[in-house]
């Protein structure tokens, strides 16, 4: 058996369908792409389900990096290992996995510190290539097609570094657990790891999308007594209640700044504020909504424009804290399996965040729904959906 395994041919390139963006904001085009075999310490994954995250849409619309097109977006995904590259011992063909947009090498300064999930070797990839050799694994007629966050799950097959994948049980529903590879985990972790929400505290959440609702869920599980949801979409009020929101504010219906309303109903400001919109102006509003002395503001959103945050120094001098959060502070390989277990044991809500199930052929519909604010998470099914 060992001799037979040793003599088996290495993985070859394969051709599959992928939804390719040819330019900023242009509709995705279903193309036949060539997917290279996995390199050393990489795995090739057959994508089963992928959900559309707001950051996919923001990056797709952005004109900041026009040279990174054509490009395959997508990063919230589940799949099955199709082949493994040289040196991979953690995964075998047939394993069920989640892809993650930041990895964990377990050997760099940050990984061994236990204080950070900002892996120095497998951190957020912004140049449209793989971490290992700065090259792409996708091509069309010999020309490179760029990656997104070193995942690119809007493709029937993709190649990821083995440090950017997490093994999950074969019984977990892959069309729902994919949400744990970004949005749900980011929100829960912001409440539990980054802010460390305490029992009896007051929380305000700006933006009740998937991430914001997950912050609410995490805050409720921690015993927060008041969870205020702020959103301009009135339909979010009922949805918020299901995830723990106790009070709802629509800024468009106010005759005064929202931070003044929050300070009034929280007796001077919330203990914790979370910015889940992707707007640096809202970061300043969230900071102003916190209380003096110990108020903590956590920003999770990815801004489309104006990346600089502006805040009066007096808010910081008064004891308020502004913190950033990437993937909720979770270390993917060390921490994500416990979240998957919580989902399997029905301790955390995930399924109710999926508002649409869409076939891969109709992926552009999911982008339209996100732009029109008519969805939370659209799950894209690579296999044909039954009508």
GROMACS .gro file of C-alpha atoms in nm:
model
  387
    1UNK     CA    1   0.000   0.000   0.000
    2UNK     CA    2   0.278   0.244   0.090
    3UNK     CA    3   0.456   0.175  -0.238
    4UNK     CA    4   0.136   0.230  -0.434
    5UNK     CA    5   0.075   0.563  -0.256
    6UNK     CA    6   0.432   0.674  -0.319
    7UNK     CA    7   0.402   0.600  -0.692
    8UNK     CA    8   0.068   0.779  -0.738
    9UNK     CA    9   0.098   1.075  -0.976
   10UNK     CA   10   0.100   1.427  -0.832
   11UNK     CA   11  -0.215   1.639  -0.874
   12UNK     CA   12  -0.260   1.794  -1.216
   13UNK     CA   13  -0.420   2.121  -1.321
   14UNK     CA   14  -0.798   2.105  -1.358
   15UNK     CA   15  -1.052   2.318  -1.542
   16UNK     CA   16  -1.372   2.436  -1.373
   17UNK     CA   17  -1.625   2.717  -1.367
   18UNK     CA   18  -1.560   3.037  -1.175
   19UNK     CA   19  -1.747   3.366  -1.144
   20UNK     CA   20  -1.485   3.614  -1.264
   21UNK     CA   21  -1.491   3.990  -1.213
   22UNK     CA   22  -1.328   4.160  -1.511
   23UNK     CA   23  -1.340   4.508  -1.364
   24UNK     CA   24  -1.461   4.706  -1.061
   25UNK     CA   25  -1.836   4.673  -1.022
   26UNK     CA   26  -1.881   4.479  -1.346
   27UNK     CA   27  -2.119   4.180  -1.334
   28UNK     CA   28  -1.943   3.854  -1.265
   29UNK     CA   29  -1.895   3.634  -1.572
   30UNK     CA   30  -1.904   3.255  -1.555
   31UNK     CA   31  -1.575   3.146  -1.710
   32UNK     CA   32  -1.379   2.826  -1.757
   33UNK     CA   33  -1.064   2.873  -1.550
   34UNK     CA   34  -0.762   2.654  -1.503
   35UNK     CA   35  -0.680   2.581  -1.140
   36UNK     CA   36  -0.319   2.485  -1.077
   37UNK     CA   37  -0.231   2.191  -0.852
   38UNK     CA   38  -0.163   2.280  -0.488
   39UNK     CA   39   0.194   2.385  -0.414
   40UNK     CA   40   0.393   2.293  -0.104
   41UNK     CA   41   0.179   2.327   0.212
   42UNK     CA   42  -0.130   2.403   0.004
   43UNK     CA   43  -0.456   2.216  -0.055
   44UNK     CA   44  -0.699   2.225  -0.344
   45UNK     CA   45  -1.060   2.240  -0.231
   46UNK     CA   46  -1.382   2.157  -0.411
   47UNK     CA   47  -1.609   2.438  -0.293
   48UNK     CA   48  -1.950   2.317  -0.176
   49UNK     CA   49  -2.104   2.640  -0.044
   50UNK     CA   50  -1.989   2.999  -0.023
   51UNK     CA   51  -2.172   3.296   0.124
   52UNK     CA   52  -2.145   3.655   0.008
   53UNK     CA   53  -1.992   3.892   0.261
   54UNK     CA   54  -2.019   4.270   0.252
   55UNK     CA   55  -1.640   4.294   0.215
   56UNK     CA   56  -1.661   4.090  -0.108
   57UNK     CA   57  -1.901   4.348  -0.247
   58UNK     CA   58  -1.693   4.643  -0.127
   59UNK     CA   59  -1.374   4.502  -0.283
   60UNK     CA   60  -1.559   4.416  -0.605
   61UNK     CA   61  -1.684   4.776  -0.633
   62UNK     CA   62  -1.356   4.938  -0.532
   63UNK     CA   63  -1.143   5.111  -0.794
   64UNK     CA   64  -0.844   5.134  -0.561
   65UNK     CA   65  -0.666   4.834  -0.721
   66UNK     CA   66  -0.774   4.823  -1.087
   67UNK     CA   67  -0.465   4.620  -1.176
   68UNK     CA   68  -0.597   4.326  -0.971
   69UNK     CA   69  -0.853   4.227  -1.234
   70UNK     CA   70  -0.965   3.982  -1.361
   71UNK     CA   71  -1.028   3.852  -1.014
   72UNK     CA   72  -1.223   3.582  -0.831
   73UNK     CA   73  -1.385   3.702  -0.510
   74UNK     CA   74  -1.536   3.508  -0.220
   75UNK     CA   75  -1.390   3.396   0.111
   76UNK     CA   76  -1.671   3.259   0.333
   77UNK     CA   77  -1.675   2.899   0.221
   78UNK     CA   78  -1.695   2.532   0.300
   79UNK     CA   79  -1.565   2.252   0.084
   80UNK     CA   80  -1.399   1.915   0.048
   81UNK     CA   81  -1.024   1.861   0.008
   82UNK     CA   82  -0.963   1.738  -0.348
   83UNK     CA   83  -0.584   1.713  -0.337
   84UNK     CA   84  -0.293   1.807  -0.111
   85UNK     CA   85   0.045   1.957  -0.186
   86UNK     CA   86   0.390   1.855  -0.071
   87UNK     CA   87   0.442   1.863   0.305
   88UNK     CA   88   0.073   1.869   0.400
   89UNK     CA   89   0.004   1.621   0.680
   90UNK     CA   90  -0.292   1.785   0.854
   91UNK     CA   91  -0.541   1.724   0.571
   92UNK     CA   92  -0.635   1.426   0.359
   93UNK     CA   93  -0.839   1.398   0.042
   94UNK     CA   94  -1.207   1.396   0.138
   95UNK     CA   95  -1.176   1.609   0.454
   96UNK     CA   96  -1.447   1.871   0.505
   97UNK     CA   97  -1.300   2.218   0.564
   98UNK     CA   98  -1.378   2.583   0.616
   99UNK     CA   99  -1.162   2.834   0.434
  100UNK     CA  100  -1.042   3.134   0.636
  101UNK     CA  101  -0.912   3.467   0.508
  102UNK     CA  102  -0.638   3.485   0.771
  103UNK     CA  103  -0.430   3.185   0.866
  104UNK     CA  104  -0.243   3.054   1.166
  105UNK     CA  105   0.109   2.925   1.113
  106UNK     CA  106   0.158   2.854   1.486
  107UNK     CA  107   0.526   2.952   1.467
  108UNK     CA  108   0.552   3.330   1.412
  109UNK     CA  109   0.580   3.588   1.691
  110UNK     CA  110   0.207   3.663   1.693
  111UNK     CA  111   0.093   3.301   1.681
  112UNK     CA  112   0.313   3.189   1.969
  113UNK     CA  113   0.229   3.497   2.179
  114UNK     CA  114  -0.125   3.386   2.250
  115UNK     CA  115  -0.215   3.757   2.239
  116UNK     CA  116  -0.299   3.800   1.872
  117UNK     CA  117  -0.450   3.639   1.564
  118UNK     CA  118  -0.246   3.855   1.327
  119UNK     CA  119  -0.028   3.579   1.183
  120UNK     CA  120   0.286   3.728   1.030
  121UNK     CA  121   0.313   3.458   0.762
  122UNK     CA  122  -0.053   3.408   0.671
  123UNK     CA  123  -0.210   3.744   0.747
  124UNK     CA  124  -0.465   3.930   0.536
  125UNK     CA  125  -0.350   3.901   0.173
  126UNK     CA  126  -0.419   4.218  -0.028
  127UNK     CA  127  -0.224   4.169  -0.353
  128UNK     CA  128  -0.435   3.903  -0.519
  129UNK     CA  129  -0.179   3.623  -0.494
  130UNK     CA  130  -0.086   3.329  -0.274
  131UNK     CA  131   0.112   3.382   0.046
  132UNK     CA  132   0.386   3.133  -0.043
  133UNK     CA  133   0.519   3.242  -0.383
  134UNK     CA  134   0.325   3.561  -0.464
  135UNK     CA  135   0.172   3.394  -0.772
  136UNK     CA  136  -0.182   3.304  -0.870
  137UNK     CA  137  -0.330   2.955  -0.899
  138UNK     CA  138  -0.598   3.061  -1.148
  139UNK     CA  139  -0.559   3.138  -1.516
  140UNK     CA  140  -0.765   3.183  -1.832
  141UNK     CA  141  -0.589   3.093  -2.156
  142UNK     CA  142  -0.255   3.123  -1.979
  143UNK     CA  143  -0.321   3.468  -1.831
  144UNK     CA  144  -0.339   3.506  -1.452
  145UNK     CA  145  -0.664   3.558  -1.267
  146UNK     CA  146  -0.614   3.719  -0.928
  147UNK     CA  147  -0.725   3.589  -0.589
  148UNK     CA  148  -0.918   3.760  -0.311
  149UNK     CA  149  -0.790   3.719   0.046
  150UNK     CA  150  -0.598   3.411  -0.079
  151UNK     CA  151  -0.929   3.219  -0.085
  152UNK     CA  152  -1.138   3.303  -0.396
  153UNK     CA  153  -1.435   3.080  -0.326
  154UNK     CA  154  -1.652   3.201  -0.616
  155UNK     CA  155  -1.505   2.907  -0.805
  156UNK     CA  156  -1.591   2.539  -0.816
  157UNK     CA  157  -1.232   2.463  -0.708
  158UNK     CA  158  -0.978   2.680  -0.531
  159UNK     CA  159  -0.632   2.649  -0.379
  160UNK     CA  160  -0.558   2.773  -0.027
  161UNK     CA  161  -0.264   2.748   0.207
  162UNK     CA  162  -0.315   2.465   0.453
  163UNK     CA  163  -0.279   2.723   0.730
  164UNK     CA  164  -0.589   2.899   0.594
  165UNK     CA  165  -0.824   2.603   0.629
  166UNK     CA  166  -0.991   2.441   0.929
  167UNK     CA  167  -1.117   2.082   0.936
  168UNK     CA  168  -1.482   2.031   1.033
  169UNK     CA  169  -1.690   1.722   1.096
  170UNK     CA  170  -1.857   1.550   0.802
  171UNK     CA  171  -2.203   1.578   0.963
  172UNK     CA  172  -2.209   1.958   0.994
  173UNK     CA  173  -2.430   2.118   0.723
  174UNK     CA  174  -2.183   2.281   0.489
  175UNK     CA  175  -2.435   2.526   0.346
  176UNK     CA  176  -2.469   2.690   0.687
  177UNK     CA  177  -2.140   2.639   0.866
  178UNK     CA  178  -1.968   2.842   0.593
  179UNK     CA  179  -2.091   3.156   0.773
  180UNK     CA  180  -1.849   3.076   1.056
  181UNK     CA  181  -1.553   3.134   0.828
  182UNK     CA  182  -1.607   3.511   0.855
  183UNK     CA  183  -1.921   3.706   0.951
  184UNK     CA  184  -2.071   3.517   1.243
  185UNK     CA  185  -1.733   3.445   1.399
  186UNK     CA  186  -1.628   3.809   1.357
  187UNK     CA  187  -1.932   3.933   1.547
  188UNK     CA  188  -1.924   3.678   1.827
  189UNK     CA  189  -1.551   3.726   1.876
  190UNK     CA  190  -1.580   4.104   1.888
  191UNK     CA  191  -1.819   4.069   2.182
  192UNK     CA  192  -1.638   3.785   2.359
  193UNK     CA  193  -1.270   3.830   2.281
  194UNK     CA  194  -1.211   4.193   2.186
  195UNK     CA  195  -1.462   4.381   2.405
  196UNK     CA  196  -1.511   4.105   2.664
  197UNK     CA  197  -1.872   4.215   2.725
  198UNK     CA  198  -1.964   4.181   3.092
  199UNK     CA  199  -2.286   4.071   3.259
  200UNK     CA  200  -2.538   4.348   3.320
  201UNK     CA  201  -2.368   4.590   3.082
  202UNK     CA  202  -2.514   4.814   2.813
  203UNK     CA  203  -2.422   4.764   2.447
  204UNK     CA  204  -2.492   4.965   2.133
  205UNK     CA  205  -2.443   4.817   1.787
  206UNK     CA  206  -2.429   5.031   1.475
  207UNK     CA  207  -2.542   4.820   1.179
  208UNK     CA  208  -2.755   4.509   1.215
  209UNK     CA  209  -2.622   4.298   0.933
  210UNK     CA  210  -2.482   3.950   0.987
  211UNK     CA  211  -2.187   4.083   1.187
  212UNK     CA  212  -2.394   4.321   1.400
  213UNK     CA  213  -2.657   4.059   1.478
  214UNK     CA  214  -2.379   3.821   1.578
  215UNK     CA  215  -2.242   4.089   1.813
  216UNK     CA  216  -2.591   4.111   1.962
  217UNK     CA  217  -2.608   3.735   2.000
  218UNK     CA  218  -2.268   3.726   2.169
  219UNK     CA  219  -2.360   4.015   2.400
  220UNK     CA  220  -2.685   3.846   2.500
  221UNK     CA  221  -2.500   3.523   2.578
  222UNK     CA  222  -2.264   3.724   2.799
  223UNK     CA  223  -2.559   3.864   2.995
  224UNK     CA  224  -2.572   4.223   2.870
  225UNK     CA  225  -2.886   4.389   3.012
  226UNK     CA  226  -2.943   4.647   2.737
  227UNK     CA  227  -2.853   4.585   2.372
  228UNK     CA  228  -2.932   4.879   2.146
  229UNK     CA  229  -2.943   4.823   1.771
  230UNK     CA  230  -2.893   5.121   1.540
  231UNK     CA  231  -2.989   5.079   1.174
  232UNK     CA  232  -3.161   5.284   0.905
  233UNK     CA  233  -3.355   4.979   0.782
  234UNK     CA  234  -3.674   4.948   0.991
  235UNK     CA  235  -3.704   4.580   0.898
  236UNK     CA  236  -3.401   4.510   1.115
  237UNK     CA  237  -3.600   4.583   1.432
  238UNK     CA  238  -3.782   4.249   1.439
  239UNK     CA  239  -3.477   4.057   1.320
  240UNK     CA  240  -3.272   4.218   1.593
  241UNK     CA  241  -3.507   4.099   1.865
  242UNK     CA  242  -3.443   3.737   1.766
  243UNK     CA  243  -3.073   3.789   1.832
  244UNK     CA  244  -3.101   3.977   2.160
  245UNK     CA  245  -3.157   4.342   2.065
  246UNK     CA  246  -3.367   4.508   2.337
  247UNK     CA  247  -3.394   4.859   2.192
  248UNK     CA  248  -3.397   4.977   1.830
  249UNK     CA  249  -3.305   5.320   1.696
  250UNK     CA  250  -3.345   5.440   1.338
  251UNK     CA  251  -3.123   5.749   1.299
  252UNK     CA  252  -3.333   5.870   1.005
  253UNK     CA  253  -3.629   5.913   1.241
  254UNK     CA  254  -3.444   6.124   1.499
  255UNK     CA  255  -3.445   6.501   1.540
  256UNK     CA  256  -3.117   6.495   1.734
  257UNK     CA  257  -2.781   6.316   1.701
  258UNK     CA  258  -2.808   5.945   1.771
  259UNK     CA  259  -2.525   5.958   2.027
  260UNK     CA  260  -2.731   6.197   2.241
  261UNK     CA  261  -3.024   5.955   2.242
  262UNK     CA  262  -2.796   5.667   2.337
  263UNK     CA  263  -2.634   5.863   2.620
  264UNK     CA  264  -2.975   5.953   2.755
  265UNK     CA  265  -3.115   5.599   2.761
  266UNK     CA  266  -2.792   5.453   2.903
  267UNK     CA  267  -2.738   5.711   3.177
  268UNK     CA  268  -2.430   5.872   3.026
  269UNK     CA  269  -2.323   5.633   2.756
  270UNK     CA  270  -2.300   5.264   2.674
  271UNK     CA  271  -2.038   5.038   2.827
  272UNK     CA  272  -1.960   4.898   2.482
  273UNK     CA  273  -2.019   5.026   2.128
  274UNK     CA  274  -1.964   4.830   1.807
  275UNK     CA  275  -1.929   4.981   1.460
  276UNK     CA  276  -2.042   4.718   1.205
  277UNK     CA  277  -2.120   4.945   0.910
  278UNK     CA  278  -1.787   5.009   0.745
  279UNK     CA  279  -1.803   5.387   0.784
  280UNK     CA  280  -1.532   5.577   0.968
  281UNK     CA  281  -1.777   5.855   1.048
  282UNK     CA  282  -1.984   5.599   1.239
  283UNK     CA  283  -1.670   5.502   1.431
  284UNK     CA  284  -1.659   5.854   1.572
  285UNK     CA  285  -2.031   5.841   1.654
  286UNK     CA  286  -1.983   5.507   1.831
  287UNK     CA  287  -1.698   5.648   2.036
  288UNK     CA  288  -1.916   5.942   2.139
  289UNK     CA  289  -2.190   5.698   2.242
  290UNK     CA  290  -1.966   5.533   2.503
  291UNK     CA  291  -1.946   5.632   2.864
  292UNK     CA  292  -1.652   5.809   3.021
  293UNK     CA  293  -1.405   5.611   3.228
  294UNK     CA  294  -1.437   5.264   3.079
  295UNK     CA  295  -1.641   5.285   2.758
  296UNK     CA  296  -1.501   5.063   2.481
  297UNK     CA  297  -1.569   5.109   2.111
  298UNK     CA  298  -1.485   4.824   1.874
  299UNK     CA  299  -1.475   4.882   1.500
  300UNK     CA  300  -1.535   4.584   1.271
  301UNK     CA  301  -1.654   4.731   0.942
  302UNK     CA  302  -1.439   4.772   0.631
  303UNK     CA  303  -1.484   5.127   0.496
  304UNK     CA  304  -1.540   5.177   0.123
  305UNK     CA  305  -1.415   5.537   0.134
  306UNK     CA  306  -1.231   5.767   0.374
  307UNK     CA  307  -1.028   5.512   0.571
  308UNK     CA  308  -0.901   5.768   0.823
  309UNK     CA  309  -1.073   5.781   1.162
  310UNK     CA  310  -1.122   6.123   1.322
  311UNK     CA  311  -1.203   6.171   1.690
  312UNK     CA  312  -1.154   6.445   1.944
  313UNK     CA  313  -0.870   6.364   2.182
  314UNK     CA  314  -1.090   6.448   2.481
  315UNK     CA  315  -1.285   6.125   2.435
  316UNK     CA  316  -0.967   5.925   2.483
  317UNK     CA  317  -0.842   6.142   2.769
  318UNK     CA  318  -1.171   6.075   2.946
  319UNK     CA  319  -1.093   5.703   2.956
  320UNK     CA  320  -1.272   5.574   2.650
  321UNK     CA  321  -1.098   5.311   2.438
  322UNK     CA  322  -1.111   5.254   2.062
  323UNK     CA  323  -1.018   4.905   1.944
  324UNK     CA  324  -1.003   4.733   1.608
  325UNK     CA  325  -1.112   4.375   1.548
  326UNK     CA  326  -1.017   4.135   1.269
  327UNK     CA  327  -1.204   3.803   1.262
  328UNK     CA  328  -1.316   3.868   1.618
  329UNK     CA  329  -0.972   3.798   1.757
  330UNK     CA  330  -1.011   3.425   1.685
  331UNK     CA  331  -0.706   3.220   1.593
  332UNK     CA  332  -0.852   3.012   1.312
  333UNK     CA  333  -0.703   2.670   1.379
  334UNK     CA  334  -0.693   2.699   1.758
  335UNK     CA  335  -1.035   2.855   1.813
  336UNK     CA  336  -1.268   2.797   1.520
  337UNK     CA  337  -1.334   2.427   1.596
  338UNK     CA  338  -1.494   2.526   1.927
  339UNK     CA  339  -1.734   2.758   1.745
  340UNK     CA  340  -1.825   2.481   1.504
  341UNK     CA  341  -1.900   2.261   1.806
  342UNK     CA  342  -2.122   2.533   1.955
  343UNK     CA  343  -2.312   2.551   1.629
  344UNK     CA  344  -2.349   2.173   1.611
  345UNK     CA  345  -2.478   2.173   1.971
  346UNK     CA  346  -2.726   2.453   1.886
  347UNK     CA  347  -2.562   2.692   2.133
  348UNK     CA  348  -2.526   2.969   1.872
  349UNK     CA  349  -2.760   3.084   1.595
  350UNK     CA  350  -2.634   3.067   1.240
  351UNK     CA  351  -2.913   2.930   1.020
  352UNK     CA  352  -3.146   3.226   1.078
  353UNK     CA  353  -2.889   3.461   0.927
  354UNK     CA  354  -2.927   3.297   0.586
  355UNK     CA  355  -3.200   3.483   0.398
  356UNK     CA  356  -3.140   3.342   0.049
  357UNK     CA  357  -3.011   3.018  -0.105
  358UNK     CA  358  -2.892   3.082  -0.458
  359UNK     CA  359  -2.751   2.861  -0.734
  360UNK     CA  360  -2.398   2.936  -0.853
  361UNK     CA  361  -2.529   3.036  -1.197
  362UNK     CA  362  -2.729   3.317  -1.033
  363UNK     CA  363  -2.446   3.458  -0.821
  364UNK     CA  364  -2.496   3.811  -0.958
  365UNK     CA  365  -2.840   3.810  -0.795
  366UNK     CA  366  -2.672   3.782  -0.456
  367UNK     CA  367  -2.461   4.091  -0.525
  368UNK     CA  368  -2.775   4.283  -0.623
  369UNK     CA  369  -2.953   4.177  -0.304
  370UNK     CA  370  -2.656   4.289  -0.094
  371UNK     CA  371  -2.637   4.627  -0.269
  372UNK     CA  372  -3.012   4.677  -0.222
  373UNK     CA  373  -2.986   4.581   0.149
  374UNK     CA  374  -3.242   4.305   0.093
  375UNK     CA  375  -3.046   4.021   0.249
  376UNK     CA  376  -2.829   3.922   0.541
  377UNK     CA  377  -2.641   3.628   0.394
  378UNK     CA  378  -2.692   3.472   0.054
  379UNK     CA  379  -2.550   3.120   0.041
  380UNK     CA  380  -2.426   3.018  -0.302
  381UNK     CA  381  -2.466   2.648  -0.377
  382UNK     CA  382  -2.211   2.518  -0.625
  383UNK     CA  383  -2.422   2.210  -0.699
  384UNK     CA  384  -2.753   2.253  -0.878
  385UNK     CA  385  -3.039   2.353  -0.649
  386UNK     CA  386  -3.373   2.177  -0.676
  387UNK     CA  387  -3.650   2.401  -0.804
   0.00000   0.00000   0.00000
